[in-house]
Short mmCIF file of C-alpha atoms in Angstrom, two decimals:
data_model
loop_
_atom_site.label_atom_id
_atom_site.label_comp_id
_atom_site.label_asym_id
_atom_site.label_seq_id
_atom_site.Cartn_x
_atom_site.Cartn_y
_atom_site.Cartn_z
CA PHE A 1 94.49 133.94 118.11
CA GLU A 2 97.07 136.57 119.01
CA GLN A 3 94.41 139.27 119.30
CA LEU A 4 92.27 137.05 121.56
CA ARG A 5 95.30 136.43 123.81
CA VAL A 6 95.92 140.19 124.12
CA LEU A 7 92.25 140.83 124.95
CA GLN A 8 92.35 138.20 127.69
CA GLU A 9 95.62 139.55 129.11
CA HIS A 10 93.80 142.87 129.57
CA GLY A 11 90.73 141.23 131.10
CA CYS A 12 88.48 141.96 128.14
CA THR A 13 85.78 139.58 126.93
CA HIS A 14 84.63 140.31 123.38
CA THR A 15 81.32 138.43 123.94
CA ASP A 16 80.42 138.22 120.24
CA ILE A 17 83.14 136.32 118.40
CA LYS A 18 81.74 134.85 115.21
CA HIS A 19 82.66 134.70 111.54
CA LYS A 20 80.94 138.02 110.78
CA ASN A 21 83.06 139.81 113.41
CA CYS A 22 86.35 138.57 112.03
CA CYS A 23 88.02 140.03 108.95
CA LEU A 24 91.33 139.87 107.13
CA ALA A 25 93.87 142.53 108.04
CA ASP A 26 95.49 142.24 104.62
CA GLY A 27 93.69 140.99 101.54
CA SER A 28 96.82 140.47 99.44
CA TYR A 29 96.86 137.21 97.54
CA PHE A 30 98.25 135.39 94.55
CA LEU A 31 96.81 132.73 92.30
CA ALA A 32 98.45 129.32 92.58
CA PRO A 33 98.19 127.00 89.61
CA GLY A 34 95.45 124.41 89.91
CA GLY A 35 95.82 120.69 89.50
CA PRO A 36 95.43 118.93 86.17
CA GLY A 37 92.54 120.70 84.46
CA GLY A 38 91.70 122.54 87.71
CA GLU A 39 91.07 126.17 88.41
CA PRO A 40 93.81 128.24 90.09
CA SER A 41 93.57 128.62 93.87
CA VAL A 42 93.63 131.89 95.77
CA VAL A 43 96.47 131.89 98.33
CA LEU A 44 96.58 134.67 100.94
CA THR A 45 100.04 136.17 101.38
CA ASP A 46 99.47 137.38 104.96
CA PRO A 47 96.47 135.54 106.45
CA VAL A 48 96.05 137.58 109.65
CA ALA A 49 92.50 137.88 110.99
CA LYS A 50 91.27 140.74 113.20
CA PHE A 51 88.22 140.90 115.44
CA ILE A 52 85.80 143.77 114.93
CA ASP A 53 82.60 144.99 116.64
CA TYR A 54 83.52 145.56 120.26
CA GLY A 55 80.11 147.02 121.07
CA ASN A 56 79.30 144.40 123.71
CA ALA A 57 82.82 143.83 125.03
CA THR A 58 83.23 143.91 128.80
CA LEU A 59 86.20 144.29 131.12
CA GLN A 60 86.63 142.17 134.23
CA GLY A 61 84.82 143.78 137.14
CA GLU A 62 82.21 145.51 134.96
CA PRO A 63 78.56 144.52 135.25
CA ARG A 64 77.73 141.61 132.96
CA THR A 65 74.67 141.48 130.78
CA TYR A 66 72.79 138.50 129.42
CA PRO A 67 72.55 137.07 126.90
CA ILE A 68 75.96 137.31 125.29
CA HIS A 69 77.06 136.04 121.88
CA THR A 70 74.81 135.50 118.93
CA LYS A 71 72.49 132.62 119.80
CA GLN A 72 74.00 130.16 117.30
CA PHE A 73 77.55 130.76 118.62
CA ARG A 74 77.05 130.76 122.41
CA ALA A 75 79.43 128.86 124.62
CA PRO A 76 77.94 125.95 126.63
CA GLU A 77 78.33 127.78 129.95
CA VAL A 78 76.31 130.66 128.53
CA LEU A 79 73.55 128.37 127.27
CA ILE A 80 73.01 126.83 130.71
CA ASN A 81 73.37 130.18 132.56
CA ALA A 82 76.41 128.93 134.50
CA GLY A 83 78.11 132.33 134.30
CA TRP A 84 80.63 133.49 131.77
CA GLY A 85 84.01 135.15 131.51
CA LEU A 86 87.18 135.20 129.43
CA PRO A 87 86.98 131.49 128.43
CA SER A 88 83.55 132.14 126.87
CA ASP A 89 85.27 133.76 123.90
#
């Protein structure tokens, strides 16, 4: 959530935060032993996520377009056309 905080501090709304626009900054991992008879588990050593795809991002004061977000991930205020802003992310 650090990256989202920085975006909001700069008045930027990503407008399309979803699982496909989030990736790992570092894919390093190790295998932890599984339980009795279980498979080993993958454990990330530095699980930091980064947002990608800023194609629809807007800054405060810029004209706003509709609709924002992918339909399945829209915030309630977007669904009812009540306006949107930084909290929509």
